[in-house]
Amino acid sequence: MTPDTISARITDYANRADPYPLYAELRKTPVLREDDGTYLVSTYYEVRNLANDPRLSNDTRNRPSGYSRTADAEDTGLPPSFIFTDPPVHDRLRETINRPFGPPHSPRFLDGLRGELAKVVTELLDAFEGKDQVDIVEDFAYPLPVTAICKVLGVPREDEPRFHGWADALASSLDPQAGEEGQEKAQRARQELGAYLSDLIETKRRRPGPGILSTLAPDMTPADLEATAVLLLVAGHETTVNAITNTTLTLLRHPDVLDRFQKDPDLAVPLIEEVLRYEPPVQFVPWTTALADIDVAGTTIPKGSPVWLMLAAANRDPKRFMDPDRFDPHRKDNEHLGFYTGIHYCFGAPLARIELHLAVPELFRRVTFSRLLEDPPPYRANAVLRGPRHLPVAIEGLTA
Amino acid sequence: MSADTDVEALRRQGRIVVVGASLAGLRAAETLREKGFTGSLTMIGDEPYEPYDRPPLSKQALLGRARPEDTALPRRRDIDAEWRLGVAAEGLDRDARQVRLANGDTVPYDRLLITTGTRARPWFHPEEAALDGVFVLRTRDDCARLHRKLTGGVSRVLVIGAGFTGSEVASVCRELGLEVTVVERGPAPLVGALGGVIGAVADRLQRKKGVDLRCGISVTALEGDDVGRLRRAHLSDGSAVDVEVAIVSLGAMRNTEWLAGSGVAAGARGIACDAGCRAFDVNGIVTDDIYAAGDVARSPHPLFDYQFLALEHWGNAVEQAEIAAHNMICSSPERRPHLWLPMFWSSQFGVNIKSVGVPSLGDQLVVTQGTLAEDRFVAVYGYRGRVIAAAAFDGAKWMGFYEQQIAAGAPFPPEYGTVDRRTGTLQAVDPGFPDPHLPTHGPTVTLTGHSPSERRVEFVPSHA
């Protein structure tokens, strides 16, 4: 990648706080070819259709040599996690994991976590008492999803300091700018996190406890389960954190909407969906590969090409959404791509929605905000999993 | 007064009558109000219930996971209509612009929308059909009665016809732990809709789940006891099955008889209408005040050589109703065509089946993803070298892609590589549709020819 290409500008940290003008520029060329043969697709219908196109692979092992792959595609002693596989492997793994996670077999599993997670929200907010400033990320948005994913998997919450670094390294490696060094770091992290989870799974095989790792242990090979556990633990880390933080930031930037929301808590449902459109926590998917020549909007993406699907750009495509740069919680027909679409539609979406619906209304019900202390706030380095690293805010009070 | 002024007056104070108070009727009514129609709206339905949803009736509701009375369709908005429920429309007087009801009332209209749908084809022998234990499954009441019967301690159930409804019912029976015999005249289940190649997969699936499946034969008689309860079914191979319950699943008949003599081009294959849902009269002249939508309608489709296409699909009912409603209160340049691509789904024996396009038109078939052996695949149907349909077992998410292939008239067989493609070369085979001259319950999507009035020359062989 030469430094002045549009993908380089998108990954450039200088544009992290507001990449949307770049996305608008990108949409002028719905299918853009970079000099290295990577194709960026940025308009809504094209992104959506490609995400549902069986000629597009999520397995980076299908890329010709010379193109970046994911840590999952390299030999880490673990098979790729299901997000980086295609059917039939993908379908088999996803279906197995879905059994304890959701309907039809476990319709009440996620719902059953609500009580515990609501308690976590309450405790986190109680700790705001007496403070006149908080960091939404550290003090609220990060602890909740981590607790949630630990409960789902049955991983001890107190081990979080151990796996935090590994999860971080793996999440960072999704960013195309991570480079070779980042990929090597991610491979090491995958092995180490895998080893940690492998021990845990082994313990659970002998003595099953709560969480889906215990339920799945008899149904999956140790390697598949380990790879899956690594994926879910990492995915549970930075995505929902960013979603909660982005929602907070967006609301504080739109006092009129916040005012309406506080008068009408039912607005939470469309409001949260609108944030997922407007500031999606996964900005783009840079790991797909064309398995055949694919004609998209008059351009042929040749077989073997890496393809980036620009979800955040598609979410603001004026051909699909009226007045797309406006944050409008009353938006109708909001079929955003915040959770992607097709067979790789976010596995954790139902859990993420539960967390958002527990966290956001309660945060704005109890906390009286005065202002953002930094706008824009400092962002994480990651261009793919985009979100503030910190969100310092001044608060005026806390109600019970 | 120009035509457009008429439209304005119609929108403000016209009288619109919808005959058929089900999915299509309700969605049309909602669309009319959504688009600013403020005149009077009358909904006529022969059942006593407000519009309800049918797909659950052969699945969750029959299984007992939902109550049939809880399948009322969610309302998108208030429609402020006068409801005439529990009374069927019996006639149409186009000169007087009135619908005549079974109770003798007449309802005048400025615009009429016909969404009378279909009904289950009854058992051919009326006395046998009246036996206690013989059911059809179409309405909410049918479902409630059948569910009561199935959970009331029966030992063996007979399903007559292995189309989609029959197969879904058989699946529910197995899930309820009942012994099931399925008798299908064709060579395999689902053969009318998807052909014999895919039918063979359904066949294997049913047997694997413990269905006593008998294909290539038919039920010749249902036998009752002294007090009129079903006891036994006689089959064309000379055998008999002792059963207390028989579910007749022989497809649907279109509710058009009430239009006889009205001059509307209505017949056994539906009401012919143009792409904008306006009904034709018997002379092939389009009317401007009578519209049709849903299962009862058939309209020309450009993807199928402008042959009339009749569809018994949920999604079609919704979209066609919306388009009909829009066109009813618009001036002609604003009217929109109904060019829906056929699409339907089914859930049976733990598998989700989805189909797009018109499979029964296919002359060739290839499996592009997965394999038939694993009961998880996408099969693509070709017609004269282009993609005409696709069907998936547990692969519904890919159907959007194949829909585009069909709409684009993509070449067949498809040569490109895909995820989950197991073979290097795609071998096209005959999809195995039965001879169309043989009687069957038929597919739920049918091309019904080019003629709106169906006044055809019939070939009568001369006897020597």
mmCIF file of C-alpha atoms in Angstrom, chain B residues 137-269:
data_model
loop_
_atom_site.group_PDB
_atom_site.id
_atom_site.type_symbol
_atom_site.label_atom_id
_atom_site.label_comp_id
_atom_site.label_asym_id
_atom_site.label_seq_id
_atom_site.Cartn_x
_atom_site.Cartn_y
_atom_site.Cartn_z
ATOM 1 C CA LEU B 137 -55.777 -27.986 6.624
ATOM 2 C CA ARG B 138 -56.253 -24.460 5.423
ATOM 3 C CA THR B 139 -58.022 -22.351 8.017
ATOM 4 C CA ARG B 140 -57.600 -21.527 11.669
ATOM 5 C CA ASP B 141 -60.565 -23.752 12.517
ATOM 6 C CA ASP B 142 -59.104 -26.630 10.498
ATOM 7 C CA CYS B 143 -55.882 -26.281 12.470
ATOM 8 C CA ALA B 144 -57.587 -26.148 15.870
ATOM 9 C CA ARG B 145 -59.713 -29.219 15.092
ATOM 10 C CA LEU B 146 -56.798 -31.177 13.704
ATOM 11 C CA HIS B 147 -54.531 -30.288 16.609
ATOM 12 C CA ARG B 148 -57.186 -31.472 19.059
ATOM 13 C CA LYS B 149 -57.521 -34.708 17.168
ATOM 14 C CA LEU B 150 -53.787 -35.344 16.871
ATOM 15 C CA THR B 151 -53.198 -34.793 20.561
ATOM 16 C CA GLY B 152 -56.254 -36.772 21.580
ATOM 17 C CA GLY B 153 -54.622 -40.194 21.458
ATOM 18 C CA VAL B 154 -54.596 -41.390 17.862
ATOM 19 C CA SER B 155 -52.322 -44.214 16.856
ATOM 20 C CA ARG B 156 -51.735 -43.752 13.132
ATOM 21 C CA VAL B 157 -52.243 -40.814 10.825
ATOM 22 C CA LEU B 158 -52.627 -40.890 7.072
ATOM 23 C CA VAL B 159 -51.454 -37.938 5.031
ATOM 24 C CA ILE B 160 -52.779 -37.930 1.486
ATOM 25 C CA GLY B 161 -50.413 -36.008 -0.765
ATOM 26 C CA ALA B 162 -46.772 -35.142 -0.061
ATOM 27 C CA GLY B 163 -46.625 -31.595 -1.328
ATOM 28 C CA PHE B 164 -45.486 -28.873 1.055
ATOM 29 C CA THR B 165 -48.532 -28.885 3.318
ATOM 30 C CA GLY B 166 -48.716 -32.667 3.465
ATOM 31 C CA SER B 167 -45.021 -32.961 4.224
ATOM 32 C CA GLU B 168 -45.197 -30.286 6.918
ATOM 33 C CA VAL B 169 -48.159 -32.039 8.528
ATOM 34 C CA ALA B 170 -46.297 -35.361 8.425
ATOM 35 C CA SER B 171 -43.322 -33.675 10.053
ATOM 36 C CA VAL B 172 -45.487 -32.288 12.858
ATOM 37 C CA CYS B 173 -47.067 -35.707 13.412
ATOM 38 C CA ARG B 174 -43.642 -37.300 13.799
ATOM 39 C CA GLU B 175 -42.653 -34.567 16.207
ATOM 40 C CA LEU B 176 -45.784 -35.349 18.215
ATOM 41 C CA GLY B 177 -44.641 -38.963 18.295
ATOM 42 C CA LEU B 178 -47.399 -40.250 16.017
ATOM 43 C CA GLU B 179 -47.074 -43.013 13.458
ATOM 44 C CA VAL B 180 -47.580 -41.548 9.998
ATOM 45 C CA THR B 181 -48.301 -43.040 6.617
ATOM 46 C CA VAL B 182 -47.870 -40.656 3.695
ATOM 47 C CA VAL B 183 -49.347 -41.613 0.346
ATOM 48 C CA GLU B 184 -48.159 -39.670 -2.685
ATOM 49 C CA ARG B 185 -49.279 -40.288 -6.231
ATOM 50 C CA GLY B 186 -46.028 -38.945 -7.682
ATOM 51 C CA PRO B 187 -42.638 -40.670 -7.439
ATOM 52 C CA ALA B 188 -41.446 -38.650 -4.406
ATOM 53 C CA PRO B 189 -42.505 -35.945 -1.944
ATOM 54 C CA LEU B 190 -42.388 -32.326 -3.190
ATOM 55 C CA VAL B 191 -42.032 -33.630 -6.724
ATOM 56 C CA GLY B 192 -44.539 -31.241 -8.256
ATOM 57 C CA ALA B 193 -42.773 -28.189 -6.877
ATOM 58 C CA LEU B 194 -39.108 -29.205 -6.924
ATOM 59 C CA GLY B 195 -38.840 -32.279 -9.165
ATOM 60 C CA GLY B 196 -37.723 -35.836 -8.564
ATOM 61 C CA VAL B 197 -34.031 -35.172 -7.867
ATOM 62 C CA ILE B 198 -34.771 -32.942 -4.890
ATOM 63 C CA GLY B 199 -37.839 -35.065 -4.145
ATOM 64 C CA ALA B 200 -35.500 -37.998 -3.552
ATOM 65 C CA VAL B 201 -33.773 -36.022 -0.800
ATOM 66 C CA ALA B 202 -37.129 -35.257 0.797
ATOM 67 C CA ASP B 203 -38.006 -38.923 0.425
ATOM 68 C CA ARG B 204 -34.875 -40.014 2.302
ATOM 69 C CA LEU B 205 -35.450 -37.351 4.950
ATOM 70 C CA GLN B 206 -39.003 -38.515 5.627
ATOM 71 C CA ARG B 207 -38.038 -42.159 5.894
ATOM 72 C CA LYS B 208 -35.102 -41.278 8.147
ATOM 73 C CA LYS B 209 -37.580 -39.579 10.471
ATOM 74 C CA GLY B 210 -39.760 -42.648 10.585
ATOM 75 C CA VAL B 211 -42.476 -41.809 8.070
ATOM 76 C CA ASP B 212 -44.113 -44.771 6.341
ATOM 77 C CA LEU B 213 -43.864 -43.187 2.920
ATOM 78 C CA ARG B 214 -45.601 -44.773 -0.055
ATOM 79 C CA CYS B 215 -44.978 -43.103 -3.387
ATOM 80 C CA GLY B 216 -46.327 -43.892 -6.814
ATOM 81 C CA ILE B 217 -49.673 -44.947 -5.455
ATOM 82 C CA SER B 218 -52.880 -43.221 -4.461
ATOM 83 C CA VAL B 219 -55.692 -43.573 -1.975
ATOM 84 C CA THR B 220 -58.718 -45.056 -3.695
ATOM 85 C CA ALA B 221 -61.233 -45.034 -0.858
ATOM 86 C CA LEU B 222 -61.688 -44.053 2.768
ATOM 87 C CA GLU B 223 -63.730 -46.490 4.792
ATOM 88 C CA GLY B 224 -65.734 -45.615 7.877
ATOM 89 C CA ASP B 225 -67.403 -47.613 10.618
ATOM 90 C CA ASP B 226 -71.122 -47.801 11.438
ATOM 91 C CA VAL B 227 -71.155 -44.473 13.234
ATOM 92 C CA GLY B 228 -69.235 -42.619 10.547
ATOM 93 C CA ARG B 229 -65.723 -42.658 11.962
ATOM 94 C CA LEU B 230 -62.758 -43.184 9.662
ATOM 95 C CA ARG B 231 -61.316 -46.667 10.079
ATOM 96 C CA ARG B 232 -59.324 -47.627 7.034
ATOM 97 C CA ALA B 233 -57.849 -46.312 3.811
ATOM 98 C CA HIS B 234 -57.623 -48.372 0.655
ATOM 99 C CA LEU B 235 -54.699 -47.829 -1.661
ATOM 100 C CA SER B 236 -54.255 -48.311 -5.376
ATOM 101 C CA ASP B 237 -51.712 -51.101 -4.865
ATOM 102 C CA GLY B 238 -54.439 -53.173 -3.269
ATOM 103 C CA SER B 239 -53.246 -52.677 0.287
ATOM 104 C CA ALA B 240 -55.092 -50.965 3.129
ATOM 105 C CA VAL B 241 -53.993 -48.947 6.160
ATOM 106 C CA ASP B 242 -55.921 -48.786 9.425
ATOM 107 C CA VAL B 243 -56.156 -45.130 10.397
ATOM 108 C CA GLU B 244 -58.343 -42.875 12.511
ATOM 109 C CA VAL B 245 -57.145 -39.645 10.952
ATOM 110 C CA ALA B 246 -56.577 -38.723 7.336
ATOM 111 C CA ILE B 247 -55.346 -35.324 6.261
ATOM 112 C CA VAL B 248 -56.189 -34.541 2.682
ATOM 113 C CA SER B 249 -53.340 -32.427 1.289
ATOM 114 C CA LEU B 250 -54.048 -32.341 -2.385
ATOM 115 C CA GLY B 251 -53.309 -28.727 -3.059
ATOM 116 C CA ALA B 252 -55.529 -25.703 -3.377
ATOM 117 C CA MET B 253 -58.425 -24.473 -5.458
ATOM 118 C CA ARG B 254 -58.810 -20.832 -6.325
ATOM 119 C CA ASN B 255 -61.870 -19.094 -4.970
ATOM 120 C CA THR B 256 -63.238 -17.674 -8.198
ATOM 121 C CA GLU B 257 -66.625 -19.407 -8.528
ATOM 122 C CA TRP B 258 -68.449 -16.380 -7.109
ATOM 123 C CA LEU B 259 -67.276 -14.401 -10.137
ATOM 124 C CA ALA B 260 -68.999 -16.707 -12.617
ATOM 125 C CA GLY B 261 -71.071 -14.663 -15.033
ATOM 126 C CA SER B 262 -69.535 -11.384 -13.923
ATOM 127 C CA GLY B 263 -67.488 -11.045 -17.084
ATOM 128 C CA VAL B 264 -64.216 -10.963 -15.162
ATOM 129 C CA ALA B 265 -61.540 -13.295 -16.579
ATOM 130 C CA ALA B 266 -61.691 -15.642 -13.632
ATOM 131 C CA GLY B 267 -61.365 -19.403 -13.726
ATOM 132 C CA ALA B 268 -59.816 -22.399 -12.066
ATOM 133 C CA ARG B 269 -56.339 -20.994 -12.549
#
